Tab-separated table of C-alpha atoms in Angstrom:
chain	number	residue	atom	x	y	z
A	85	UNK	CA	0.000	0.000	0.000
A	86	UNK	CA	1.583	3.679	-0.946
A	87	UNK	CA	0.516	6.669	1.570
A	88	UNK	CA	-1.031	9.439	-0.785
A	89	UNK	CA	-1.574	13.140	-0.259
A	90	UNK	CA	-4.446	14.270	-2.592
A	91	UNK	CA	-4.878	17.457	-1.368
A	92	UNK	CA	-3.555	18.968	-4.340
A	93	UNK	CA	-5.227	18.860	-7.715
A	94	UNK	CA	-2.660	16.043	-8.255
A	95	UNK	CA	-2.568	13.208	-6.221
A	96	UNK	CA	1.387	12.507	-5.158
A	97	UNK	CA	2.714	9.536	-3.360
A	98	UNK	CA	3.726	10.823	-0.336
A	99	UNK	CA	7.480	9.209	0.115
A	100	UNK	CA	9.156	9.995	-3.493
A	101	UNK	CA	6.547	12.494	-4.356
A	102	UNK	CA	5.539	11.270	-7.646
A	103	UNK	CA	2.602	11.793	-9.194
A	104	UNK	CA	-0.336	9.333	-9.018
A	105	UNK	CA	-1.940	8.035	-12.397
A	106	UNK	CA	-5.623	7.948	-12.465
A	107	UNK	CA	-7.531	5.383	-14.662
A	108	UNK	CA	-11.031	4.442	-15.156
A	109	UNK	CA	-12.293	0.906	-15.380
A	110	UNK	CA	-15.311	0.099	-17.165
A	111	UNK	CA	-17.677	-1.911	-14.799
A	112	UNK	CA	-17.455	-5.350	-15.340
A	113	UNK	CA	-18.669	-8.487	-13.387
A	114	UNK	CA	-15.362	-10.608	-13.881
A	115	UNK	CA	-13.009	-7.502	-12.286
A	116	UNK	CA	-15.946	-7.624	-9.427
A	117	UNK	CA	-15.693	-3.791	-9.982
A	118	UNK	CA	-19.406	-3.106	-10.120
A	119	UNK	CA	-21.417	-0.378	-7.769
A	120	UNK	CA	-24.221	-2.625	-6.506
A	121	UNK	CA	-27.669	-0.883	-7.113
A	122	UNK	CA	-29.234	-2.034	-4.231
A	123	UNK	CA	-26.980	-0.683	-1.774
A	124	UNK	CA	-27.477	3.017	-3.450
A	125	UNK	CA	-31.271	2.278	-3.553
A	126	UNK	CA	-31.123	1.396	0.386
A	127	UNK	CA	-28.748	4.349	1.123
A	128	UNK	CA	-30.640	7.170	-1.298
A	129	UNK	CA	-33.659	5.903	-2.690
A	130	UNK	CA	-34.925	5.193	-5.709
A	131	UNK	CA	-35.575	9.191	-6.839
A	132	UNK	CA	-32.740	10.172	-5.436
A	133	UNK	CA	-30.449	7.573	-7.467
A	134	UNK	CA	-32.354	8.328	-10.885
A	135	UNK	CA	-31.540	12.183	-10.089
A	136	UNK	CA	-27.910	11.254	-9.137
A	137	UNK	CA	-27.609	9.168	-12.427
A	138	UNK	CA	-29.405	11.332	-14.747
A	139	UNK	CA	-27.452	14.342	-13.522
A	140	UNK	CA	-23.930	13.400	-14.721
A	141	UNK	CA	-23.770	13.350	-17.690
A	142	UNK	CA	-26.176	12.685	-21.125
A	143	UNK	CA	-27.819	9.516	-21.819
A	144	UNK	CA	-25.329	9.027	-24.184
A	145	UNK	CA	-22.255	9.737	-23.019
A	146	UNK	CA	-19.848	7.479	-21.372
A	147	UNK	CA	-19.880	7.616	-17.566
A	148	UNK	CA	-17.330	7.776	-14.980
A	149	UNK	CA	-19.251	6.618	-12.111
A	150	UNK	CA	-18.116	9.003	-9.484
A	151	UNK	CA	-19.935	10.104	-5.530
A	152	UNK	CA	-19.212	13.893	-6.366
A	153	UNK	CA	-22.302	13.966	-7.905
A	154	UNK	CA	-24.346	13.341	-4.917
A	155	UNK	CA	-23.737	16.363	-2.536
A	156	UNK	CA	-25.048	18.691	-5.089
A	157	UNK	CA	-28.200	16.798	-6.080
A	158	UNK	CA	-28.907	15.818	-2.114
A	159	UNK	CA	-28.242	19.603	-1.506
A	160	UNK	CA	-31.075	20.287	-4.194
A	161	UNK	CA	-33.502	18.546	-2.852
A	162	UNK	CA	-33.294	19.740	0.641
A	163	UNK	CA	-33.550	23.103	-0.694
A	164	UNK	CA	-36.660	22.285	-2.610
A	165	UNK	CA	-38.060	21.147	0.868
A	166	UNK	CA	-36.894	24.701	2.582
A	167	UNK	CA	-38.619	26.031	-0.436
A	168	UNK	CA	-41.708	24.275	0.017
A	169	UNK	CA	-41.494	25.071	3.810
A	170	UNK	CA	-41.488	28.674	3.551
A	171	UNK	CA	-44.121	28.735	0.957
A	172	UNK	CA	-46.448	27.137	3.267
A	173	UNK	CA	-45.338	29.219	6.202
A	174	UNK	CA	-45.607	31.775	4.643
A	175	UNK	CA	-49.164	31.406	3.392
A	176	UNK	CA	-50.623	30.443	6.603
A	177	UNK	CA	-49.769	33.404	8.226
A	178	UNK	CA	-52.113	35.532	6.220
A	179	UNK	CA	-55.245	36.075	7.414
A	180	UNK	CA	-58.611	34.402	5.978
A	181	UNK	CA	-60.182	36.105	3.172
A	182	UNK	CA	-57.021	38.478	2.518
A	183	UNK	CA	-57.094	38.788	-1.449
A	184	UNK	CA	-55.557	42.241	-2.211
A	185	UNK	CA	-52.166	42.032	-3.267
A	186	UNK	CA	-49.344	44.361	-2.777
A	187	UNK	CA	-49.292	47.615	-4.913
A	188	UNK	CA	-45.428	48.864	-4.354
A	189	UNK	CA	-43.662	49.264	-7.550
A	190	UNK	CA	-41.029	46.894	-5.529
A	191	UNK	CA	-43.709	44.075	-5.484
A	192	UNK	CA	-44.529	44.430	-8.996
A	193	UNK	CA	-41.028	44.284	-10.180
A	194	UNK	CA	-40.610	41.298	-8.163
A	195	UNK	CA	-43.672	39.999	-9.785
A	196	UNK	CA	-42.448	40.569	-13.001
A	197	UNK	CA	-39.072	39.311	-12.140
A	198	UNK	CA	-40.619	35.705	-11.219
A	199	UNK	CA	-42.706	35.942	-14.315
A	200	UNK	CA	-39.462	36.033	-16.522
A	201	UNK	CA	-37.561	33.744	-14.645
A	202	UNK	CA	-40.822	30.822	-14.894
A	203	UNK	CA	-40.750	31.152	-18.137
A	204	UNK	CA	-37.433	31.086	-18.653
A	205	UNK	CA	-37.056	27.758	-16.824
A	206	UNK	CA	-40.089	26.357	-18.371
A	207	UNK	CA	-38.505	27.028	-22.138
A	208	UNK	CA	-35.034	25.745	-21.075
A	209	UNK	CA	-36.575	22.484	-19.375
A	210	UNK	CA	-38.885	21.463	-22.213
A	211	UNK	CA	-36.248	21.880	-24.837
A	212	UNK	CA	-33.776	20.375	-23.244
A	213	UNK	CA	-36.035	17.034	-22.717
A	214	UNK	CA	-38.025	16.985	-25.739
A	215	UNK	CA	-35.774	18.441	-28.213
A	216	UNK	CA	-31.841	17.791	-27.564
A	217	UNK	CA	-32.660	14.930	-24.719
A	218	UNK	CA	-29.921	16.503	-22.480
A	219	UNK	CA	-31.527	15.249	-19.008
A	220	UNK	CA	-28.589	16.734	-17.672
A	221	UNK	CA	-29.083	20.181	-18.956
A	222	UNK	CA	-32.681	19.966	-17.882
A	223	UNK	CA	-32.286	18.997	-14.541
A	224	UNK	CA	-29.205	21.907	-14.319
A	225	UNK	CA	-32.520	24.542	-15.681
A	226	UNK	CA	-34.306	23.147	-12.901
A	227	UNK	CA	-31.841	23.958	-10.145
A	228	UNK	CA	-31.638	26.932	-11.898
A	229	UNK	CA	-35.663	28.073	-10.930
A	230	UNK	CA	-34.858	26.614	-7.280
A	231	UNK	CA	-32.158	29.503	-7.009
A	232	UNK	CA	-34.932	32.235	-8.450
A	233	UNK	CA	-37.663	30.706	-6.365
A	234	UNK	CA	-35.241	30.462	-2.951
A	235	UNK	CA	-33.908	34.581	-3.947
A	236	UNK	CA	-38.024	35.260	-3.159
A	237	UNK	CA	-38.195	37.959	-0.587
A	238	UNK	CA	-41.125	36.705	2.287
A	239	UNK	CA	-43.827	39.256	0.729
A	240	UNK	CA	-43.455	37.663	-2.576
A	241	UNK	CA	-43.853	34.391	-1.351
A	242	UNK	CA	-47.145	35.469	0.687
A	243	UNK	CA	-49.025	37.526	-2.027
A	244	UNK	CA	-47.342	36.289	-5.209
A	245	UNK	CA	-49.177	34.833	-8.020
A	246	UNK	CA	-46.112	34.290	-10.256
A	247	UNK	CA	-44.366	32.508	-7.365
A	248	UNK	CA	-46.901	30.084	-6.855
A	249	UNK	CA	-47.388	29.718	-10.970
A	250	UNK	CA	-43.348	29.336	-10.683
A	251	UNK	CA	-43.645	26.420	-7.598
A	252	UNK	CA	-46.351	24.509	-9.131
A	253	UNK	CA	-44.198	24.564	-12.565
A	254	UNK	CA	-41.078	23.489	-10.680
A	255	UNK	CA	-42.837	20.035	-9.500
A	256	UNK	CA	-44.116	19.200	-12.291
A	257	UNK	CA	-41.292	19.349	-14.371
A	258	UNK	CA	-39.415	17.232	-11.738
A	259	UNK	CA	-42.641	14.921	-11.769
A	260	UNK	CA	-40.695	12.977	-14.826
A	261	UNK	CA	-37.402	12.020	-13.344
A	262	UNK	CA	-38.634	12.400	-9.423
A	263	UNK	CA	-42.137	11.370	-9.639
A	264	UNK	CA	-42.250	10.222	-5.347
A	265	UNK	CA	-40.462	12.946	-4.159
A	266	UNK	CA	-42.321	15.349	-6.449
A	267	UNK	CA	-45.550	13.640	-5.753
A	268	UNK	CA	-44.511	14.770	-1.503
A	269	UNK	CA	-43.796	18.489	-2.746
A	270	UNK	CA	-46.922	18.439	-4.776
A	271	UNK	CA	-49.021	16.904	-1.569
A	272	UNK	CA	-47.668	20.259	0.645
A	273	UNK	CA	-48.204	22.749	-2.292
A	274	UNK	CA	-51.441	22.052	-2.707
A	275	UNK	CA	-52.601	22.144	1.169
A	276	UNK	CA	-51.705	25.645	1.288
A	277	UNK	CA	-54.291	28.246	2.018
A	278	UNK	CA	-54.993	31.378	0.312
A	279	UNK	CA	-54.505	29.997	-3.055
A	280	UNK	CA	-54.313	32.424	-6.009
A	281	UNK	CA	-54.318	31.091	-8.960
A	282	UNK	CA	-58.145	30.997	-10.260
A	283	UNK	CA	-57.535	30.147	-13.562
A	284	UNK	CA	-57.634	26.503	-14.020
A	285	UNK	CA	-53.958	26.283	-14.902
A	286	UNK	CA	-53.387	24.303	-11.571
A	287	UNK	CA	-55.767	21.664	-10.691
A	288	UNK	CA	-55.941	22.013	-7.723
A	289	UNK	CA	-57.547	18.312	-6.472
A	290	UNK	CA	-55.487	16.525	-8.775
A	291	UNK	CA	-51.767	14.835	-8.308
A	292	UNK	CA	-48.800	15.783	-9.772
A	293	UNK	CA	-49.032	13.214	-12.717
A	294	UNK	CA	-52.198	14.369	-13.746
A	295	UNK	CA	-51.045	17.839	-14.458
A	296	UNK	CA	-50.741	19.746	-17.663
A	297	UNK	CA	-47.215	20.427	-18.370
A	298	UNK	CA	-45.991	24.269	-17.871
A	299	UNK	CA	-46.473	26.638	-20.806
A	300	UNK	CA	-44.600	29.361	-21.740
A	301	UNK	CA	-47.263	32.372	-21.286
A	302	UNK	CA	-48.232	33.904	-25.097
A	303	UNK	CA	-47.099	37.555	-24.058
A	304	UNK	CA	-43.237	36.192	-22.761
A	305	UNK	CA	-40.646	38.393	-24.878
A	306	UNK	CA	-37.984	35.600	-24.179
A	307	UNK	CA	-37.992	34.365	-28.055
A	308	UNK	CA	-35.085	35.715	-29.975
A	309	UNK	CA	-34.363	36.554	-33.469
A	310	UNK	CA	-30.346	35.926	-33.721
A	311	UNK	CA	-29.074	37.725	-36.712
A	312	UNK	CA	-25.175	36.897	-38.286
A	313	UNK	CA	-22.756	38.377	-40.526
A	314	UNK	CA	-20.508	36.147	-41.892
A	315	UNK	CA	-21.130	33.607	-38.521
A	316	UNK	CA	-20.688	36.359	-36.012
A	317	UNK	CA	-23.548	37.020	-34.065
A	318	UNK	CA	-24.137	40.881	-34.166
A	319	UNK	CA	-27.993	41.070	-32.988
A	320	UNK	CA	-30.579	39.216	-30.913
A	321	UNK	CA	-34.560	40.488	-31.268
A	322	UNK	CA	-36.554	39.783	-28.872
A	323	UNK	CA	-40.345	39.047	-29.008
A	324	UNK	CA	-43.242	36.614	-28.085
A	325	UNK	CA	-43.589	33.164	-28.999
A	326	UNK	CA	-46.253	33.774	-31.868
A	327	UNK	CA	-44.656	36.145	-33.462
A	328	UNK	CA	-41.512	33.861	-33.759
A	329	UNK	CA	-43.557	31.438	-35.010
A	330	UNK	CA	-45.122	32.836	-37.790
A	331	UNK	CA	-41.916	34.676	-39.013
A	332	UNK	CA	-40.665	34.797	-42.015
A	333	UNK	CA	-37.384	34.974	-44.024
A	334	UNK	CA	-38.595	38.554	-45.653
A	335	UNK	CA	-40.200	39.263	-42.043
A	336	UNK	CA	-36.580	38.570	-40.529
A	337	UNK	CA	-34.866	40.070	-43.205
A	338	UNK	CA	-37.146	43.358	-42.681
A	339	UNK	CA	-36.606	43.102	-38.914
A	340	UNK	CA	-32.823	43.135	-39.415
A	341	UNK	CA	-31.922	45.487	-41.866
A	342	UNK	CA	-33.657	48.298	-39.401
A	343	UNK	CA	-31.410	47.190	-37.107
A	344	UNK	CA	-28.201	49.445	-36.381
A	345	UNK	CA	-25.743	47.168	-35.564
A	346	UNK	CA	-26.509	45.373	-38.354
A	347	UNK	CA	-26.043	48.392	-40.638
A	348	UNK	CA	-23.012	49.336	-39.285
A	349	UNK	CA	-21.691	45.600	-39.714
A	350	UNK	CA	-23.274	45.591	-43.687
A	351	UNK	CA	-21.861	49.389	-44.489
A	352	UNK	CA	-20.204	49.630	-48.004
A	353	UNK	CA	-21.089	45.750	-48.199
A	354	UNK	CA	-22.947	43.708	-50.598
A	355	UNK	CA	-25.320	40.770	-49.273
A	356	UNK	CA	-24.541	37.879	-51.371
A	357	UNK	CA	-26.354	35.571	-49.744
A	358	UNK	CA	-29.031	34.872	-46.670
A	359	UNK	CA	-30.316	31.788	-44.738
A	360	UNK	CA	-33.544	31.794	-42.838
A	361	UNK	CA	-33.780	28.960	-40.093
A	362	UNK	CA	-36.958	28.938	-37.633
A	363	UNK	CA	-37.346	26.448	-34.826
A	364	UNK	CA	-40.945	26.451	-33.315
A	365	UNK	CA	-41.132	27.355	-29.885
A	366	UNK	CA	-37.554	27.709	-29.782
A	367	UNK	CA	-35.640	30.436	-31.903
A	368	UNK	CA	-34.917	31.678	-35.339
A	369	UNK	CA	-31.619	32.709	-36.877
A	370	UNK	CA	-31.048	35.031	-39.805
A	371	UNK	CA	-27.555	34.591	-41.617
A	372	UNK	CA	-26.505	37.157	-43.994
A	373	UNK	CA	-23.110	36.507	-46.030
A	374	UNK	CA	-21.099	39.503	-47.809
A	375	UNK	CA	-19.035	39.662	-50.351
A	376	UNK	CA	-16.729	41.397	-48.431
A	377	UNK	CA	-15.647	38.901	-45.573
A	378	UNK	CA	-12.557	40.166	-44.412
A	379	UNK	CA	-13.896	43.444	-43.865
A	380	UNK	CA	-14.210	44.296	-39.690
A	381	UNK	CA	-18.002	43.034	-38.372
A	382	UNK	CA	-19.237	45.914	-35.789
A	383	UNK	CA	-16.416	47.241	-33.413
A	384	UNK	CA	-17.005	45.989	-29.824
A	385	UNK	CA	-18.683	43.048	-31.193
């Protein structure tokens, strides 16, 4: 056996000071170099595993079956639980029959803030799942909402109808790859009192698994127009989701010749060329190709 300092970034053997090779093995039952899935299921769960194994890495990538993993995604879910706490703390503290909402412009900013970030999220998530199938991404947006939803200041989490759109959205998009644990969080968000959301969006007497999946709302500006010049990006147009999707290749074009960066970058140039690529519910890119390429795209850019 060697004695081994690895508190530097490379391991050294402690007695000549040279460094330490790392290899991987891949599993096999002849080297008796397996990880045993029952003990993880006994010592996390069966959630808990699928989230550590799903966060690593893609579906298809090879894996280096490593424990660093764990303290983040363990750390994630007991900050969804604080989350969930608070909420309903929060709620029960307000008296029966209280329905008027803050009117500071600090609340509505707050308001608007948790509108951008749940839609944000929600956009990220689905893609990720139903479009590039990077479960890792997705569950990485996810955390991302639990760090919006835990910046929530105590008066948003009381009055806000954005936060509670934005916790009800955050189960059910864990529902997939979580479906007990999300099933728990879904069992305390729903006992809450003073509920505000009227509109049918959340079912209120139904599970988890028998909700709609989250939308993105039809007046989000988060959709973007990305407009090249010779593959440099020089301008991104924002708008709402129908609008993207009923765009053009003259609309785009239209759109980003009024644009002044993308005069400046075009100036004394001639447009040989111009591809048009729209992804529904996603994004749209405009590429425009000179005849001039070596001339400088927009300074700063």
């Amino acid at each position: 056996m060697y004695d081994v300092a690895s508190e530097r970034k490379q391991p050294v053997e402690k007695d000549t000071g040279q460094p330490v090779i790392t290899t991987w093995e891949k599993m096999s039952k002849s080297k008796h170099n397996g990880v045993d899935p029952d003990d993880m299921l006994k010592d996390y769960g069966i959630d808990t595993t699928r989230l550590l194994i799903l966060a690593d890495v893609s579906p298809t990538s090879h894996r280096h079956w490593t424990v660093d993993t764990f303290p983040g995604i363990l750390n994630w879910q007991n900050r969804l639980w604080l989350t969930m706490r608070n909420f309903l703390n929060e709620r029960s503290k307000l008296s029966a029959g209280v329905k008027c909402l803050p009117n500071s412009p600090e609340f509505k900013k707050d308001e608007a803030w948790m509108f951008d970030n749940r839609n944000f999220f929600v956009k990220g998530v689905t893609f990720q799942i139903s479009v590039t199938f990077q479960l890792s991404v997705a569950i990485s947006r996810m955390q991302g909402l639990t760090n919006s939803l835990r910046r929530a200041n105590s008066l948003v989490v009381a009055h806000s109808l954005q936060f509670e759109r934005a916790l009800a959205s955050q189960i059910i998009l864990l529902a997939p790859m979580a479906p007990h644990f999300a099933s728990e969080l879904w069992s305390g968000f729903v006992s809450a009192p003073h509920r505000l959301d009227t509109s049918g969006e959340i079912l209120w007497d139904k599970g988890v698994l028998e909700q709609a999946w989250p939308q993105v709302d039809s007046n989000y500006e988060g959709y973007e127009l990305t407009c090249k010049v010779n593959g440099r990006d020089i301008c991104n147009l924002k708008m709402i989701k129908s609008h993207l999707n009923q765009l053009t290749h003259d609309d785009a074009m239209e759109l980003a010749l009024s644009q002044t960066e993308l005069q400046q970058s075009t100036q004394g140039c001639k447009i040989i060329n111009t591809t048009f690529t729209l992804r529904q519910n996603q994004e749209a890119v405009l590429h425009l190709v000179t005849e001039r390429t070596d001339r400088k795209i927009a300074k700063g850019s």
